[in-house]
mmCIF file of C-alpha atoms in Angstrom:
data_model
loop_
_atom_site.group_PDB
_atom_site.id
_atom_site.type_symbol
_atom_site.label_atom_id
_atom_site.label_comp_id
_atom_site.label_asym_id
_atom_site.label_seq_id
_atom_site.Cartn_x
_atom_site.Cartn_y
_atom_site.Cartn_z
ATOM 1 C CA LYS G 1 0.191 0.028 -0.017
ATOM 2 C CA GLY G 2 1.111 3.181 -1.228
ATOM 3 C CA GLU G 3 3.893 2.359 -3.404
ATOM 4 C CA LYS G 4 4.128 4.258 -7.133
ATOM 5 C CA LEU G 5 3.558 1.464 -9.565
ATOM 6 C CA SER G 6 4.546 3.599 -11.843
ATOM 7 C CA ASP G 7 7.746 2.990 -10.681
ATOM 8 C CA PHE G 8 7.570 -0.642 -11.291
ATOM 9 C CA GLN G 9 7.456 -2.789 -14.302
ATOM 10 C CA GLY G 10 4.442 -5.602 -13.797
ATOM 11 C CA ILE G 11 5.563 -9.160 -14.576
ATOM 12 C CA PRO G 12 3.757 -12.828 -14.620
ATOM 13 C CA TYR G 13 4.975 -15.457 -12.728
ATOM 14 C CA HIS G 14 4.370 -19.357 -12.315
ATOM 15 C CA LEU G 15 4.782 -22.370 -10.366
ATOM 16 C CA VAL G 16 7.361 -25.144 -10.728
ATOM 17 C CA PHE G 17 6.591 -28.685 -9.663
ATOM 18 C CA ASP G 18 9.624 -31.464 -10.128
ATOM 19 C CA VAL G 19 10.443 -34.610 -8.923
ATOM 20 C CA LYS G 20 14.031 -34.946 -7.509
ATOM 21 C CA PHE G 21 16.169 -38.414 -8.575
ATOM 22 C CA ASP G 22 15.753 -39.567 -4.890
ATOM 23 C CA LEU G 23 11.960 -38.968 -4.946
ATOM 24 C CA ARG G 24 11.251 -35.933 -3.074
ATOM 25 C CA LYS G 25 8.884 -33.683 -4.705
ATOM 26 C CA LYS G 26 9.524 -29.567 -5.078
ATOM 27 C CA ALA G 27 7.824 -26.900 -5.827
ATOM 28 C CA ARG G 28 9.145 -23.109 -6.742
ATOM 29 C CA LEU G 29 7.524 -19.828 -7.844
ATOM 30 C CA VAL G 30 9.556 -18.587 -10.553
ATOM 31 C CA ALA G 31 9.318 -14.723 -11.533
ATOM 32 C CA GLY G 32 9.125 -13.932 -15.454
ATOM 33 C CA GLY G 33 12.531 -11.943 -15.375
ATOM 34 C CA ASN G 34 12.270 -12.813 -19.192
ATOM 35 C CA LYS G 35 9.794 -10.293 -19.451
ATOM 36 C CA THR G 36 11.884 -7.365 -17.776
ATOM 37 C CA THR G 37 14.237 -4.917 -19.188
ATOM 38 C CA PRO G 38 18.237 -5.336 -18.406
ATOM 39 C CA PRO G 39 18.785 -4.108 -15.307
ATOM 40 C CA LYS G 40 22.350 -1.886 -15.768
ATOM 41 C CA GLU G 41 23.971 -3.861 -12.645
ATOM 42 C CA ASP G 42 25.804 -7.189 -12.786
ATOM 43 C CA LEU G 43 23.370 -10.056 -13.820
ATOM 44 C CA TYR G 44 25.835 -12.856 -13.233
ATOM 45 C CA SER G 45 27.134 -15.213 -10.368
ATOM 46 C CA GLY G 46 30.464 -16.098 -10.188
ATOM 47 C CA VAL G 47 31.586 -19.252 -9.969
ATOM 48 C CA VAL G 48 34.786 -21.652 -8.532
ATOM 49 C CA ASP G 49 36.943 -23.206 -11.450
ATOM 50 C CA LEU G 50 36.577 -26.676 -11.024
ATOM 51 C CA MET G 51 40.491 -26.968 -11.096
ATOM 52 C CA SER G 52 40.580 -25.044 -7.810
ATOM 53 C CA VAL G 53 38.511 -27.372 -6.298
ATOM 54 C CA ARG G 54 40.669 -30.202 -7.387
ATOM 55 C CA ILE G 55 43.358 -28.399 -5.864
ATOM 56 C CA GLY G 56 41.462 -27.624 -2.982
ATOM 57 C CA HIS G 57 41.529 -31.667 -2.398
ATOM 58 C CA ILE G 58 45.216 -32.006 -3.049
ATOM 59 C CA ILE G 59 45.738 -29.313 -0.503
ATOM 60 C CA ALA G 60 43.312 -30.697 2.089
ATOM 61 C CA ALA G 61 45.128 -34.197 1.512
ATOM 62 C CA ALA G 62 48.834 -33.111 1.899
ATOM 63 C CA ASN G 63 48.103 -31.263 5.442
ATOM 64 C CA GLY G 64 45.600 -33.555 6.879
ATOM 65 C CA LEU G 65 41.969 -31.288 6.246
ATOM 66 C CA THR G 66 39.234 -32.775 6.550
ATOM 67 C CA VAL G 67 36.462 -32.071 3.176
ATOM 68 C CA CYS G 68 32.932 -31.262 3.882
ATOM 69 C CA ALA G 69 30.160 -29.902 1.445
ATOM 70 C CA ASP G 70 26.650 -28.399 1.552
ATOM 71 C CA ASP G 71 23.929 -27.077 -0.722
ATOM 72 C CA ILE G 72 22.539 -23.478 0.671
ATOM 73 C CA GLY G 73 18.255 -24.191 0.794
ATOM 74 C CA ASN G 74 16.519 -21.520 -1.294
ATOM 75 C CA ALA G 75 19.797 -19.358 -2.040
ATOM 76 C CA PHE G 76 18.370 -16.599 -4.063
ATOM 77 C CA LEU G 77 15.562 -15.638 -1.801
ATOM 78 C CA TYR G 78 18.401 -14.113 0.864
ATOM 79 C CA GLY G 79 19.196 -11.672 -1.356
ATOM 80 C CA LYS G 80 16.917 -8.385 -1.985
ATOM 81 C CA THR G 81 16.215 -7.375 -5.534
ATOM 82 C CA ASN G 82 17.099 -3.937 -6.983
ATOM 83 C CA GLU G 83 15.080 -4.606 -10.104
ATOM 84 C CA LYS G 84 11.677 -2.975 -9.656
ATOM 85 C CA VAL G 85 9.028 -5.454 -10.364
ATOM 86 C CA TYR G 86 5.983 -6.518 -8.929
ATOM 87 C CA VAL G 87 3.372 -9.535 -9.446
ATOM 88 C CA VAL G 88 -0.613 -9.881 -9.516
ATOM 89 C CA ALA G 89 -1.311 -12.312 -6.809
ATOM 90 C CA GLY G 90 -3.110 -15.534 -8.115
ATOM 91 C CA PRO G 91 -5.156 -18.060 -6.109
ATOM 92 C CA GLU G 92 -2.544 -19.173 -4.233
ATOM 93 C CA PHE G 93 -2.138 -16.181 -2.365
ATOM 94 C CA ASP G 94 -5.420 -17.559 -0.694
ATOM 95 C CA LYS G 95 -7.232 -13.998 0.256
ATOM 96 C CA HIS G 96 -4.715 -11.612 -1.164
ATOM 97 C CA GLU G 97 -5.509 -12.862 -4.724
ATOM 98 C CA GLY G 98 -5.688 -10.036 -7.256
ATOM 99 C CA LYS G 99 -4.094 -7.593 -5.234
ATOM 100 C CA ARG G 100 -0.203 -6.398 -6.539
ATOM 101 C CA MET G 101 2.563 -7.325 -5.119
ATOM 102 C CA ILE G 102 6.170 -5.733 -5.047
ATOM 103 C CA VAL G 103 8.783 -8.403 -5.212
ATOM 104 C CA ASP G 104 11.686 -7.603 -2.760
ATOM 105 C CA ARG G 105 13.628 -10.836 -2.631
ATOM 106 C CA SER G 106 15.389 -12.127 -5.428
ATOM 107 C CA LEU G 107 13.252 -14.812 -7.281
ATOM 108 C CA TYR G 108 14.267 -17.239 -9.199
ATOM 109 C CA GLY G 109 13.781 -16.159 -12.297
ATOM 110 C CA LEU G 110 14.717 -12.557 -12.091
ATOM 111 C CA LYS G 111 17.671 -11.380 -13.910
ATOM 112 C CA SER G 112 20.085 -10.071 -11.233
ATOM 113 C CA SER G 113 19.139 -12.588 -8.815
ATOM 114 C CA ALA G 114 22.354 -15.221 -8.534
ATOM 115 C CA ALA G 115 24.547 -11.880 -8.881
ATOM 116 C CA ARG G 116 22.353 -10.702 -5.369
ATOM 117 C CA PHE G 117 22.672 -14.315 -3.954
ATOM 118 C CA HIS G 118 26.876 -14.015 -4.987
ATOM 119 C CA GLU G 119 26.948 -10.598 -3.012
ATOM 120 C CA HIS G 120 24.712 -11.556 0.269
ATOM 121 C CA LEU G 121 26.703 -14.973 0.565
ATOM 122 C CA SER G 122 30.706 -12.599 -0.074
ATOM 123 C CA VAL G 123 29.684 -10.445 2.753
ATOM 124 C CA LYS G 124 28.872 -13.492 5.364
ATOM 125 C CA LEU G 125 32.230 -15.115 4.147
ATOM 126 C CA ARG G 126 34.146 -11.594 4.746
ATOM 127 C CA ASN G 127 32.730 -11.499 8.464
ATOM 128 C CA LEU G 128 33.555 -15.334 9.326
ATOM 129 C CA GLY G 129 37.192 -13.989 8.086
ATOM 130 C CA PHE G 130 37.276 -15.092 4.784
ATOM 131 C CA ARG G 131 39.115 -13.351 1.931
ATOM 132 C CA PRO G 132 39.083 -14.152 -1.899
ATOM 133 C CA SER G 133 42.307 -15.785 -3.239
ATOM 134 C CA LYS G 134 44.058 -13.604 -5.979
ATOM 135 C CA ALA G 135 44.030 -16.975 -8.244
ATOM 136 C CA ASP G 136 40.063 -17.468 -7.958
ATOM 137 C CA PRO G 137 37.697 -14.923 -6.474
ATOM 138 C CA ASP G 138 35.235 -17.841 -5.596
ATOM 139 C CA LEU G 139 37.648 -20.089 -3.524
ATOM 140 C CA TRP G 140 38.000 -18.194 -0.397
ATOM 141 C CA LEU G 141 40.596 -18.456 2.714
ATOM 142 C CA ARG G 142 41.291 -17.754 6.186
ATOM 143 C CA LYS G 143 44.314 -18.367 8.218
ATOM 144 C CA THR G 144 43.465 -19.768 11.504
ATOM 145 C CA ASN G 145 45.863 -21.975 14.264
ATOM 146 C CA GLY G 146 48.156 -21.952 12.022
ATOM 147 C CA TYR G 147 47.005 -23.421 8.998
ATOM 148 C CA TYR G 148 44.750 -22.298 5.895
ATOM 149 C CA GLU G 149 41.086 -23.013 5.966
ATOM 150 C CA TYR G 150 39.523 -22.572 2.056
ATOM 151 C CA ILE G 151 35.893 -22.807 0.929
ATOM 152 C CA ALA G 152 34.956 -22.626 -2.624
ATOM 153 C CA ARG G 153 31.385 -21.870 -3.832
ATOM 154 C CA PHE G 154 29.204 -22.397 -6.905
ATOM 155 C CA VAL G 155 26.384 -20.472 -6.501
ATOM 156 C CA ASP G 156 24.431 -22.209 -3.905
ATOM 157 C CA ASP G 157 26.994 -24.981 -3.182
ATOM 158 C CA VAL G 158 29.687 -24.798 -0.763
ATOM 159 C CA ILE G 159 32.802 -27.030 0.279
ATOM 160 C CA ALA G 160 34.990 -26.222 2.540
ATOM 161 C CA PHE G 161 38.791 -27.785 3.609
ATOM 162 C CA SER G 162 39.638 -27.418 7.150
ATOM 163 C CA LYS G 163 40.633 -29.718 10.406
ATOM 164 C CA ASP G 164 37.107 -28.767 11.443
ATOM 165 C CA PRO G 165 34.873 -27.831 8.214
ATOM 166 C CA MET G 166 31.596 -28.438 10.097
ATOM 167 C CA ALA G 167 32.410 -25.374 12.504
ATOM 168 C CA ILE G 168 32.650 -23.583 8.934
ATOM 169 C CA MET G 169 29.051 -25.139 7.985
ATOM 170 C CA LYS G 170 27.622 -24.388 11.698
ATOM 171 C CA ASP G 171 28.634 -20.414 10.952
ATOM 172 C CA LEU G 172 27.153 -20.710 7.884
ATOM 173 C CA GLU G 173 23.931 -22.160 9.441
ATOM 174 C CA LYS G 174 23.338 -19.072 11.674
ATOM 175 C CA ASN G 175 22.553 -17.605 8.048
ATOM 176 C CA TYR G 176 21.553 -19.947 5.852
ATOM 177 C CA VAL G 177 19.287 -23.413 5.932
ATOM 178 C CA MET G 178 21.862 -25.954 5.141
ATOM 179 C CA LYS G 179 21.067 -29.083 3.168
ATOM 180 C CA GLY G 180 23.099 -32.144 2.754
ATOM 181 C CA VAL G 181 25.883 -31.470 5.241
ATOM 182 C CA GLY G 182 28.761 -33.828 5.493
ATOM 183 C CA LYS G 183 31.522 -35.581 3.247
ATOM 184 C CA PRO G 184 30.948 -35.297 -0.470
ATOM 185 C CA LEU G 185 30.154 -37.946 -2.381
ATOM 186 C CA TYR G 186 29.629 -36.225 -5.567
ATOM 187 C CA TYR G 187 30.188 -32.062 -6.287
ATOM 188 C CA LEU G 188 29.987 -30.316 -9.346
ATOM 189 C CA GLY G 189 29.374 -33.605 -11.669
ATOM 190 C CA GLY G 190 31.795 -35.757 -10.266
ATOM 191 C CA ASP G 191 32.506 -38.585 -7.851
ATOM 192 C CA VAL G 192 34.495 -37.548 -5.024
ATOM 193 C CA VAL G 193 36.172 -40.506 -3.762
ATOM 194 C CA GLU G 194 38.914 -41.189 -1.443
ATOM 195 C CA LEU G 195 41.605 -42.945 -2.903
ATOM 196 C CA ASN G 196 43.920 -45.638 -0.844
ATOM 197 C CA ASP G 197 47.526 -45.764 0.036
ATOM 198 C CA PRO G 198 48.779 -47.402 -3.003
ATOM 199 C CA TRP G 199 47.888 -44.142 -5.161
#
């Protein structure tokens, strides 16, 4: 109420339903960002290079670090959108059906949502004492107790290399819903296998 909607662009939205490979059901509200004018700010989220992740595994093995990975749930909703858009609520909004609703969060489907989440996570990592490496800006490190800890991110998939990676995940859990926290068996399209001594 009270907002001047002439400053905002009306966009459609739709619901996407999916069944995951493990038979979990998923539903997501997706904004029709394809109907918006491209924003002037950065639209993309940087991602860690696969070689940086491989090097992280080598560093971990050489220095006795443990590896832990997770997926940040509903990642894009943590960022605030700079895009000035609104939707008209459908029947799924119950008593609010027909009302015009300004989009405040970076919904899936908006052009700048990935970049807004990238910024949000960057602030949180800096607050935890991590800094981006010079070789790869999505491989972060911090010195602690005489050694370096590393965290790599691929949009909302995070992997940590540390003597206590669960402590890093617990710190992230203070700000995010974390899913699948634990030793990675699969990361960025590849199996993670610990080789035995003869290798």
